[in-house]
Coordinates of C-alpha atoms and ligand atoms in Angstrom, one line a residue:
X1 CA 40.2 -21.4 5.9
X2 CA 41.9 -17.8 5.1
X3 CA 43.7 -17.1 1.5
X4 CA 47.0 -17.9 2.8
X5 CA 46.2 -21.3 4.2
X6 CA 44.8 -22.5 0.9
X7 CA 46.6 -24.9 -1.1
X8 CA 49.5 -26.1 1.3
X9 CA 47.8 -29.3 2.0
X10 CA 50.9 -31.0 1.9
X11 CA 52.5 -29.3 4.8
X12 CA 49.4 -29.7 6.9
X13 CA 49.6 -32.0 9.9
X14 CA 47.0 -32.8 12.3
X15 CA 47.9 -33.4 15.6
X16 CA 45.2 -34.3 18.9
X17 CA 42.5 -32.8 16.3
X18 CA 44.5 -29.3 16.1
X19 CA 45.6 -28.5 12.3
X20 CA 48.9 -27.1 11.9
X21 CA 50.1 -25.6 8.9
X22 CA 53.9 -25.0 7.8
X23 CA 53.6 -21.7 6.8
X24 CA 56.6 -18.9 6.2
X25 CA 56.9 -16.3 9.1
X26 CA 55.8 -13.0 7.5
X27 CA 58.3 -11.1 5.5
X28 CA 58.1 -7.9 7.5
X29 CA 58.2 -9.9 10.9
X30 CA 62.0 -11.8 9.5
X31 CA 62.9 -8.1 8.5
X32 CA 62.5 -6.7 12.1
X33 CA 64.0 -9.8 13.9
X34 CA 66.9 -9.6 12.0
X35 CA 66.6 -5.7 11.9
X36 CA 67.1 -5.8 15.3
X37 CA 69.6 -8.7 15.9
X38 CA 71.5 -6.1 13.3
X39 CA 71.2 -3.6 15.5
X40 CA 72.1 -4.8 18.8
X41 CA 75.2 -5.7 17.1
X42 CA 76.1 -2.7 16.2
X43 CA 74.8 -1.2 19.6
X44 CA 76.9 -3.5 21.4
X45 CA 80.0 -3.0 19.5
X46 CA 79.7 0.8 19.3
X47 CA 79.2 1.6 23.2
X48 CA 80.7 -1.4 25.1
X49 CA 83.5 -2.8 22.6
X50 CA 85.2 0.0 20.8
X51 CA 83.7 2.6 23.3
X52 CA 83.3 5.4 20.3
X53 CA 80.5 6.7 22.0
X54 CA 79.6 7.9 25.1
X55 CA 76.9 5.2 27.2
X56 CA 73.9 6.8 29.3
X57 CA 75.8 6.7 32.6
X58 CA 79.2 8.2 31.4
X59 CA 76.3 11.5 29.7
X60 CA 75.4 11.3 33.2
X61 CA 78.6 12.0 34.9
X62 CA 79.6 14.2 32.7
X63 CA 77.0 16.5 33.0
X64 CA 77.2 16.4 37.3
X65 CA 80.4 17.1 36.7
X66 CA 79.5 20.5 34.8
X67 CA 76.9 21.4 37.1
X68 CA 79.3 21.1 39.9
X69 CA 82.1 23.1 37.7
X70 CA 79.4 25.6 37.5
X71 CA 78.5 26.2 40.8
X72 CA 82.3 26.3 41.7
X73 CA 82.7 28.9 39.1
X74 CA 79.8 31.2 40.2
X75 CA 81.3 30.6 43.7
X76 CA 78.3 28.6 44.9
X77 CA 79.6 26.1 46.8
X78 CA 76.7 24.8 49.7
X79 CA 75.2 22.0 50.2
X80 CA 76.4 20.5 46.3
X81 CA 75.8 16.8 47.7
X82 CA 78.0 13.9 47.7
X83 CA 78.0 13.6 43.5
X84 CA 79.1 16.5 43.4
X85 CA 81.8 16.6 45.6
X86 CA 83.1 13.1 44.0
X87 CA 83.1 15.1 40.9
X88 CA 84.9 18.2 42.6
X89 CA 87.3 15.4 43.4
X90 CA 88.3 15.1 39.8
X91 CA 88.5 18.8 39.0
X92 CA 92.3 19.7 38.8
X93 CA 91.3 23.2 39.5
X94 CA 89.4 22.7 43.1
X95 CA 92.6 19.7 43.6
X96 CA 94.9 22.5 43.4
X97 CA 92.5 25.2 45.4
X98 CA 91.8 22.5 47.7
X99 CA 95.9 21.7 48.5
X100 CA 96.7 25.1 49.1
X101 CA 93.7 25.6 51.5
X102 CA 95.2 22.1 53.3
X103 CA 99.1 23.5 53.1
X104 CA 98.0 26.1 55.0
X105 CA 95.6 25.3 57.8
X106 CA 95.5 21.5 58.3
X107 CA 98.9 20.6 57.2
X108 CA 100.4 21.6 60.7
X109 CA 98.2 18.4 62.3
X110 CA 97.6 15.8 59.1
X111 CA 101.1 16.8 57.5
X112 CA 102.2 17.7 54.3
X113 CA 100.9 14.8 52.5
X114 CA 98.2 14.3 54.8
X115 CA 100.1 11.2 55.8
X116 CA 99.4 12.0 59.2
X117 CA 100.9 13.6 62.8
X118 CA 98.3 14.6 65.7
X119 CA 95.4 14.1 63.3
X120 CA 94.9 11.2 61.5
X121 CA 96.3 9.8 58.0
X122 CA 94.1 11.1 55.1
X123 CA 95.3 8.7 52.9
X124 CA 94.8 5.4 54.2
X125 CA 91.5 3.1 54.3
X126 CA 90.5 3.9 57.6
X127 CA 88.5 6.6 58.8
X128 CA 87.4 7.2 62.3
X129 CA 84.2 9.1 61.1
X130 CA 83.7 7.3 58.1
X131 CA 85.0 8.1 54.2
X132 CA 82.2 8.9 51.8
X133 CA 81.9 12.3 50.8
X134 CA 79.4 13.1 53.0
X135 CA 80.9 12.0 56.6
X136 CA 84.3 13.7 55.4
X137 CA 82.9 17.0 54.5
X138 CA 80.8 16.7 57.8
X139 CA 83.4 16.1 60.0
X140 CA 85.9 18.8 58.6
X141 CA 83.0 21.1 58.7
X142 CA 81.9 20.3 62.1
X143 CA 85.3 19.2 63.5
X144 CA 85.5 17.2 66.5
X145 CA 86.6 20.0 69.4
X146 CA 87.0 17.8 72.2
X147 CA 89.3 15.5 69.9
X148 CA 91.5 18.3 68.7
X149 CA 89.7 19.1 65.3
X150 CA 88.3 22.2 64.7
X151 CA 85.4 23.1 62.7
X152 CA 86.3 24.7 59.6
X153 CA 82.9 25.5 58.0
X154 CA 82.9 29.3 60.3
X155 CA 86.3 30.4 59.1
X156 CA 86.8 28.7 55.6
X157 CA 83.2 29.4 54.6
X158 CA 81.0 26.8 53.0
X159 CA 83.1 26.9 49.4
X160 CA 86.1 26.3 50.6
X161 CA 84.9 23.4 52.6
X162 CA 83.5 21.9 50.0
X163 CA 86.6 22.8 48.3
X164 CA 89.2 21.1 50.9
X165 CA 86.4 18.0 51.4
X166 CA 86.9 17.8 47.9
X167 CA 90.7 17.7 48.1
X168 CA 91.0 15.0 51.0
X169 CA 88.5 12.9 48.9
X170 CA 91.0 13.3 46.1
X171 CA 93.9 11.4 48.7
X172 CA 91.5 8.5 49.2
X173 CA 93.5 5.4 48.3
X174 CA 97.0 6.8 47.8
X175 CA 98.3 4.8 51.0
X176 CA 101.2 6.9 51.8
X177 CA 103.2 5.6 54.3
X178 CA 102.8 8.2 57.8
X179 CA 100.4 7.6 61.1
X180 CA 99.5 4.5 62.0
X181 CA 95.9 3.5 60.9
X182 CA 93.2 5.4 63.2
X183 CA 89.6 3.9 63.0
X184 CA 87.4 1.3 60.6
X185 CA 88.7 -0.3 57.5
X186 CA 86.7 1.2 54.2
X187 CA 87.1 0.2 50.8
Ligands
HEC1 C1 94.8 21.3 65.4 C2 95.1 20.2 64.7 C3 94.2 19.9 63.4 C4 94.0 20.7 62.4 C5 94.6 22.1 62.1 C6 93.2 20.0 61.4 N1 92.9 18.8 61.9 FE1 91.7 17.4 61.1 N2 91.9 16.2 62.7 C7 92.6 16.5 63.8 C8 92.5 15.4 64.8 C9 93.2 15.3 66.1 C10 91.6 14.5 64.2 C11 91.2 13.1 64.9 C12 90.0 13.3 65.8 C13 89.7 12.1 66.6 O1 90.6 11.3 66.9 O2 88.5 11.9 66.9 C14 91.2 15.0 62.9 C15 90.4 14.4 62.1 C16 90.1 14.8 60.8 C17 89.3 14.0 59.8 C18 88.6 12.7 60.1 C19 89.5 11.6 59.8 C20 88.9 10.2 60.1 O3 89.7 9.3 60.2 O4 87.7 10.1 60.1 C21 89.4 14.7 58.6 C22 88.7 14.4 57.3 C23 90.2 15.9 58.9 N3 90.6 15.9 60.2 C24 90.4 16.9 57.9 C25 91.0 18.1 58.2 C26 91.1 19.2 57.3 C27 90.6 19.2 55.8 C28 91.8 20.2 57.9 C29 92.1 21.6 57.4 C30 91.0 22.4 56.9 C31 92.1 19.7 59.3 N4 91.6 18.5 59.4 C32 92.8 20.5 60.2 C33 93.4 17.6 64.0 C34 93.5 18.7 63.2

């Protein structure tokens, strides 16, 4: 029988021939469980109640978004990815780049607003070639030439592209009211 079992015979119970003692957890164990109980709390109030602190996946963002702000401002615009145009999306700087590229060479078919006149409606849920980043920079790069698009990629060059995609990505969900919907329902 080891030191600390010694002398607590009348906490000692016996039960299908095993001995069990009552003993007292270990201080140093009760410090860490409520050590960490503590700090959970605190955790869980700091990053998901008050929000003072920024969690793993908004460090995350953030910093895709600066790589793509980078590479738009060393005028590296190819082949950024879909994250990157979502974050381009957000940039009020490519917005605005990207709206005067659209007033002035898409506008004419998609209208003002994008709302829609011999191309489709930008704005709405439904897309004929799809609406994730991807499928939208693809098709505006590509175009569709027997449907009346034209590939944009050999004039605009691939920043400005990337630049416009970003724009029309920006209109996603605004629902102005212009061409009747064109294509499959997206969310
Ligand atoms: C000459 C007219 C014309 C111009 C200019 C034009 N488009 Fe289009 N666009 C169309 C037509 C027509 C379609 C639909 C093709 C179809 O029905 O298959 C289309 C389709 C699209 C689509 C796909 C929509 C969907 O529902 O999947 C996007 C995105 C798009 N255009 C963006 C642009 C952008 C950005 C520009 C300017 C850089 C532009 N278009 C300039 C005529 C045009």
């Amino acid at each position: 029988m080891s030191a600390e079992h010694q002398g607590d015979q009348a906490d000692r119970h016996v039960y299908d021939d095993i001995v069990e003692h009552d003993n007292p957890l270990p201080r140093w164990w009760l410090v860490t469980l409520y050590g960490t109980i503590f700090f959970s709390l605190g955790y869980y109030l700091h990053f998901h109640v008050f929000k003072t602190g920024p969690t793993p996946t908004d460090e995350l963002a953030a910093e895709n978004t600066a790589a793509a702000k980078a590479l738009i401002a060393q005028g590296k615009g190819a082949n950024l990815g879909p994250e990157a145009l979502l974050a381009m999306a957000q940039d009020e700087k490519t917005i605005q780049e990207g709206s005067a590229t659209f007033q002035q060479m898409c506008a004419s078919c998609h209208g003002d607003k994008a709302e829609g006149k011999i191309g489709p409606n930008l704005t709405d849920q439904y897309w004929i070639y799809g609406g994730k980043p991807d499928s939208i920079y693809k098709v505006i790069s590509q175009g569709v030439s027997e449907k009346g698009m034209p590939a944009w990629e050999t004039s605009l060059g691939p920043r400005k592209t990337q630049v416009v995609a970003a724009y029309v990505l920006s209109l996603k969900g605004k629902n102005l009211p212009g061409k009747e919907p064109q294509g499959q329902q997206e969310d």
